[in-house]
């Protein structure tokens, strides 16, 4: 797919702007602070309902305005659809499809698909697990929009159950009624958690070969990039507590899937949701005293991690700066590969996302730059932001826009 028109009203620094994007390469060029990232952030928001820069929506609405509106036309061959989101800080978004309101906002998920690579992605490698979990969940939702509801459900249940554990812990001893309530929340957490786990494990198994291949491509055959999923429920199995260990996960708990994306990394069939649900329930029962003492949920997808390794060493704490960049880039390019190959869902046959590279080329050395340019040159649509024209590799010929003073002008 590609996006032909992107319109922003009161989004970030823009009052009103419409950009007519071309298939192929689109370079957005302008001095610092002129709104280049704001533009691609808006497009990314349509794809994931979240910003790659901030966790809350308040910063997305232009200072002094009440609401922001982002609209884009997604084109797939002969078909096209106009997706529109209205963002009001602190309230649920409102969505329109082809100018008509939809009953559920998530009905428009999956129409605009993007893979966005930005300097913030270095945190995928160097930062905390929550960024990597978000990476997996955002991608899983893009592939299977129905999971958006499961994800929201899980977050709600997690908040409620944590609050309950805290109250029980503060009281010194949990009352019989709070234990009964806890049983109910255990059930909810296990049900939603198992679906998220299954989705992530399947995704990691599918991503792994692409990450290895893309890492090799961007780094010119150096290094051997591996990803594995570390599930707290698996680790809770033997030791009695979910403790993140060093390096790549060692399997100690019950066999949660037939090999797919578990610690063994061996290919296998999809993980069984019922088995995962039972394992979560069992772990919560075993950890209950500890959970009440500490007032936190100790097991579940919110305690898991995506482990990135180069050869036998974890990337985090070991990889060089350049290697970390290559790893982050490999994760994004692998996502791109998966989405492109995805033929499920309503838009089957055209899962190809828009590839967005925000300020990326300036960060790479000449060789990596050239390789990346070669890789993205064949994409249906690529948006590139750069502060200077020289930062856009010559091989990436296409449309160019000046971004300046709240205006976006096509100059080529
Ligand atoms: N909610 C908002 N209301 C008004 N202005 C905003 C808002 N959020 C961000 N801005 C402004 O948008 C500008 C940043 O835009 P953006 O990050 O897109 O710049 P950029 O062109 O990508 O710059 P760089 O080349 O440095 O990456 C800043 O000047 C910032 O003050
Ligand atoms: Mg920027």
PDB file of N, CA, C and O in Angstrom, residues 132-161:
ATOM      1  N   UNK A 132      10.789  -3.068  24.144  1.00  0.00           N
ATOM      2  CA  UNK A 132      10.795  -4.254  23.270  1.00  0.00           C
ATOM      3  C   UNK A 132       9.432  -4.949  23.294  1.00  0.00           C
ATOM      4  O   UNK A 132       8.966  -5.468  22.285  1.00  0.00           O
ATOM      5  N   UNK A 133       8.790  -4.933  24.457  1.00  0.00           N
ATOM      6  CA  UNK A 133       7.438  -5.519  24.504  1.00  0.00           C
ATOM      7  C   UNK A 133       6.485  -4.707  23.629  1.00  0.00           C
ATOM      8  O   UNK A 133       5.655  -5.258  22.918  1.00  0.00           O
ATOM      9  N   UNK A 134       6.640  -3.378  23.686  1.00  0.00           N
ATOM     10  CA  UNK A 134       5.778  -2.526  22.868  1.00  0.00           C
ATOM     11  C   UNK A 134       6.031  -2.780  21.387  1.00  0.00           C
ATOM     12  O   UNK A 134       5.107  -2.818  20.580  1.00  0.00           O
ATOM     13  N   UNK A 135       7.294  -2.960  21.049  1.00  0.00           N
ATOM     14  CA  UNK A 135       7.642  -3.269  19.657  1.00  0.00           C
ATOM     15  C   UNK A 135       6.879  -4.521  19.182  1.00  0.00           C
ATOM     16  O   UNK A 135       6.253  -4.524  18.121  1.00  0.00           O
ATOM     17  N   UNK A 136       6.924  -5.564  20.001  1.00  0.00           N
ATOM     18  CA  UNK A 136       6.241  -6.809  19.624  1.00  0.00           C
ATOM     19  C   UNK A 136       4.733  -6.611  19.542  1.00  0.00           C
ATOM     20  O   UNK A 136       4.080  -7.051  18.588  1.00  0.00           O
ATOM     21  N   UNK A 137       4.176  -5.946  20.540  1.00  0.00           N
ATOM     22  CA  UNK A 137       2.717  -5.803  20.582  1.00  0.00           C
ATOM     23  C   UNK A 137       2.203  -4.904  19.460  1.00  0.00           C
ATOM     24  O   UNK A 137       1.170  -5.200  18.855  1.00  0.00           O
ATOM     25  N   UNK A 138       2.931  -3.834  19.164  1.00  0.00           N
ATOM     26  CA  UNK A 138       2.507  -2.963  18.057  1.00  0.00           C
ATOM     27  C   UNK A 138       2.482  -3.740  16.750  1.00  0.00           C
ATOM     28  O   UNK A 138       1.549  -3.617  15.950  1.00  0.00           O
ATOM     29  N   UNK A 139       3.499  -4.545  16.545  1.00  0.00           N
ATOM     30  CA  UNK A 139       3.579  -5.320  15.314  1.00  0.00           C
ATOM     31  C   UNK A 139       2.485  -6.395  15.283  1.00  0.00           C
ATOM     32  O   UNK A 139       1.838  -6.618  14.258  1.00  0.00           O
ATOM     33  N   UNK A 140       2.269  -7.041  16.425  1.00  0.00           N
ATOM     34  CA  UNK A 140       1.238  -8.086  16.491  1.00  0.00           C
ATOM     35  C   UNK A 140      -0.132  -7.488  16.182  1.00  0.00           C
ATOM     36  O   UNK A 140      -0.941  -8.092  15.454  1.00  0.00           O
ATOM     37  N   UNK A 141      -0.392  -6.283  16.710  1.00  0.00           N
ATOM     38  CA  UNK A 141      -1.679  -5.635  16.465  1.00  0.00           C
ATOM     39  C   UNK A 141      -1.825  -5.250  14.998  1.00  0.00           C
ATOM     40  O   UNK A 141      -2.897  -5.377  14.409  1.00  0.00           O
ATOM     41  N   UNK A 142      -0.723  -4.810  14.407  1.00  0.00           N
ATOM     42  CA  UNK A 142      -0.817  -4.437  13.000  1.00  0.00           C
ATOM     43  C   UNK A 142      -1.137  -5.658  12.140  1.00  0.00           C
ATOM     44  O   UNK A 142      -1.879  -5.588  11.174  1.00  0.00           O
ATOM     45  N   UNK A 143      -0.585  -6.804  12.524  1.00  0.00           N
ATOM     46  CA  UNK A 143      -0.849  -8.028  11.775  1.00  0.00           C
ATOM     47  C   UNK A 143      -2.233  -8.595  12.095  1.00  0.00           C
ATOM     48  O   UNK A 143      -2.889  -9.162  11.244  1.00  0.00           O
ATOM     49  N   UNK A 144      -2.639  -8.450  13.356  1.00  0.00           N
ATOM     50  CA  UNK A 144      -3.916  -9.000  13.808  1.00  0.00           C
ATOM     51  C   UNK A 144      -4.644  -7.942  14.645  1.00  0.00           C
ATOM     52  O   UNK A 144      -4.537  -7.939  15.867  1.00  0.00           O
ATOM     53  N   UNK A 145      -5.377  -7.039  13.992  1.00  0.00           N
ATOM     54  CA  UNK A 145      -5.989  -5.907  14.704  1.00  0.00           C
ATOM     55  C   UNK A 145      -6.861  -6.313  15.907  1.00  0.00           C
ATOM     56  O   UNK A 145      -6.964  -5.556  16.876  1.00  0.00           O
ATOM     57  N   UNK A 146      -7.444  -7.497  15.857  1.00  0.00           N
ATOM     58  CA  UNK A 146      -8.281  -7.968  16.962  1.00  0.00           C
ATOM     59  C   UNK A 146      -7.522  -7.966  18.290  1.00  0.00           C
ATOM     60  O   UNK A 146      -8.095  -7.831  19.362  1.00  0.00           O
ATOM     61  N   UNK A 147      -6.208  -8.101  18.220  1.00  0.00           N
ATOM     62  CA  UNK A 147      -5.404  -8.148  19.443  1.00  0.00           C
ATOM     63  C   UNK A 147      -5.382  -6.809  20.184  1.00  0.00           C
ATOM     64  O   UNK A 147      -5.010  -6.758  21.351  1.00  0.00           O
ATOM     65  N   UNK A 148      -5.776  -5.735  19.504  1.00  0.00           N
ATOM     66  CA  UNK A 148      -5.802  -4.434  20.181  1.00  0.00           C
ATOM     67  C   UNK A 148      -6.714  -4.503  21.409  1.00  0.00           C
ATOM     68  O   UNK A 148      -6.400  -3.968  22.474  1.00  0.00           O
ATOM     69  N   UNK A 149      -7.849  -5.189  21.252  1.00  0.00           N
ATOM     70  CA  UNK A 149      -8.799  -5.304  22.357  1.00  0.00           C
ATOM     71  C   UNK A 149      -8.227  -6.169  23.478  1.00  0.00           C
ATOM     72  O   UNK A 149      -8.389  -5.866  24.664  1.00  0.00           O
ATOM     73  N   UNK A 150      -7.527  -7.237  23.110  1.00  0.00           N
ATOM     74  CA  UNK A 150      -6.923  -8.124  24.110  1.00  0.00           C
ATOM     75  C   UNK A 150      -5.862  -7.366  24.910  1.00  0.00           C
ATOM     76  O   UNK A 150      -5.765  -7.476  26.127  1.00  0.00           O
ATOM     77  N   UNK A 151      -5.100  -6.565  24.182  1.00  0.00           N
ATOM     78  CA  UNK A 151      -4.036  -5.796  24.817  1.00  0.00           C
ATOM     79  C   UNK A 151      -4.615  -4.787  25.825  1.00  0.00           C
ATOM     80  O   UNK A 151      -4.127  -4.669  26.951  1.00  0.00           O
ATOM     81  N   UNK A 152      -5.659  -4.102  25.411  1.00  0.00           N
ATOM     82  CA  UNK A 152      -6.304  -3.132  26.300  1.00  0.00           C
ATOM     83  C   UNK A 152      -6.886  -3.838  27.520  1.00  0.00           C
ATOM     84  O   UNK A 152      -6.787  -3.366  28.660  1.00  0.00           O
ATOM     85  N   UNK A 153      -7.472  -5.000  27.275  1.00  0.00           N
ATOM     86  CA  UNK A 153      -8.034  -5.826  28.334  1.00  0.00           C
ATOM     87  C   UNK A 153      -6.977  -6.213  29.350  1.00  0.00           C
ATOM     88  O   UNK A 153      -7.165  -6.110  30.561  1.00  0.00           O
ATOM     89  N   UNK A 154      -5.859  -6.673  28.832  1.00  0.00           N
ATOM     90  CA  UNK A 154      -4.779  -7.125  29.712  1.00  0.00           C
ATOM     91  C   UNK A 154      -4.285  -5.985  30.585  1.00  0.00           C
ATOM     92  O   UNK A 154      -4.073  -6.147  31.782  1.00  0.00           O
ATOM     93  N   UNK A 155      -4.116  -4.819  29.978  1.00  0.00           N
ATOM     94  CA  UNK A 155      -3.618  -3.674  30.747  1.00  0.00           C
ATOM     95  C   UNK A 155      -4.583  -3.283  31.859  1.00  0.00           C
ATOM     96  O   UNK A 155      -4.177  -2.940  32.968  1.00  0.00           O
ATOM     97  N   UNK A 156      -5.876  -3.352  31.540  1.00  0.00           N
ATOM     98  CA  UNK A 156      -6.891  -3.016  32.544  1.00  0.00           C
ATOM     99  C   UNK A 156      -6.864  -4.044  33.687  1.00  0.00           C
ATOM    100  O   UNK A 156      -6.815  -3.681  34.870  1.00  0.00           O
ATOM    101  N   UNK A 157      -6.841  -5.319  33.339  1.00  0.00           N
ATOM    102  CA  UNK A 157      -6.833  -6.379  34.348  1.00  0.00           C
ATOM    103  C   UNK A 157      -5.587  -6.280  35.225  1.00  0.00           C
ATOM    104  O   UNK A 157      -5.639  -6.431  36.446  1.00  0.00           O
ATOM    105  N   UNK A 158      -4.461  -5.977  34.588  1.00  0.00           N
ATOM    106  CA  UNK A 158      -3.201  -5.868  35.321  1.00  0.00           C
ATOM    107  C   UNK A 158      -3.277  -4.739  36.365  1.00  0.00           C
ATOM    108  O   UNK A 158      -2.837  -4.905  37.506  1.00  0.00           O
ATOM    109  N   UNK A 159      -3.852  -3.617  35.956  1.00  0.00           N
ATOM    110  CA  UNK A 159      -4.003  -2.488  36.905  1.00  0.00           C
ATOM    111  C   UNK A 159      -4.872  -2.882  38.080  1.00  0.00           C
ATOM    112  O   UNK A 159      -4.543  -2.640  39.235  1.00  0.00           O
ATOM    113  N   UNK A 160      -6.009  -3.524  37.780  1.00  0.00           N
ATOM    114  CA  UNK A 160      -6.964  -3.893  38.827  1.00  0.00           C
ATOM    115  C   UNK A 160      -6.351  -4.922  39.779  1.00  0.00           C
ATOM    116  O   UNK A 160      -6.474  -4.816  40.992  1.00  0.00           O
ATOM    117  N   UNK A 161      -5.678  -5.913  39.193  1.00  0.00           N
ATOM    118  CA  UNK A 161      -5.121  -6.976  40.026  1.00  0.00           C
ATOM    119  C   UNK A 161      -3.987  -6.432  40.881  1.00  0.00           C
ATOM    120  O   UNK A 161      -3.851  -6.798  42.042  1.00  0.00           O
TER     121      UNK A 161
END
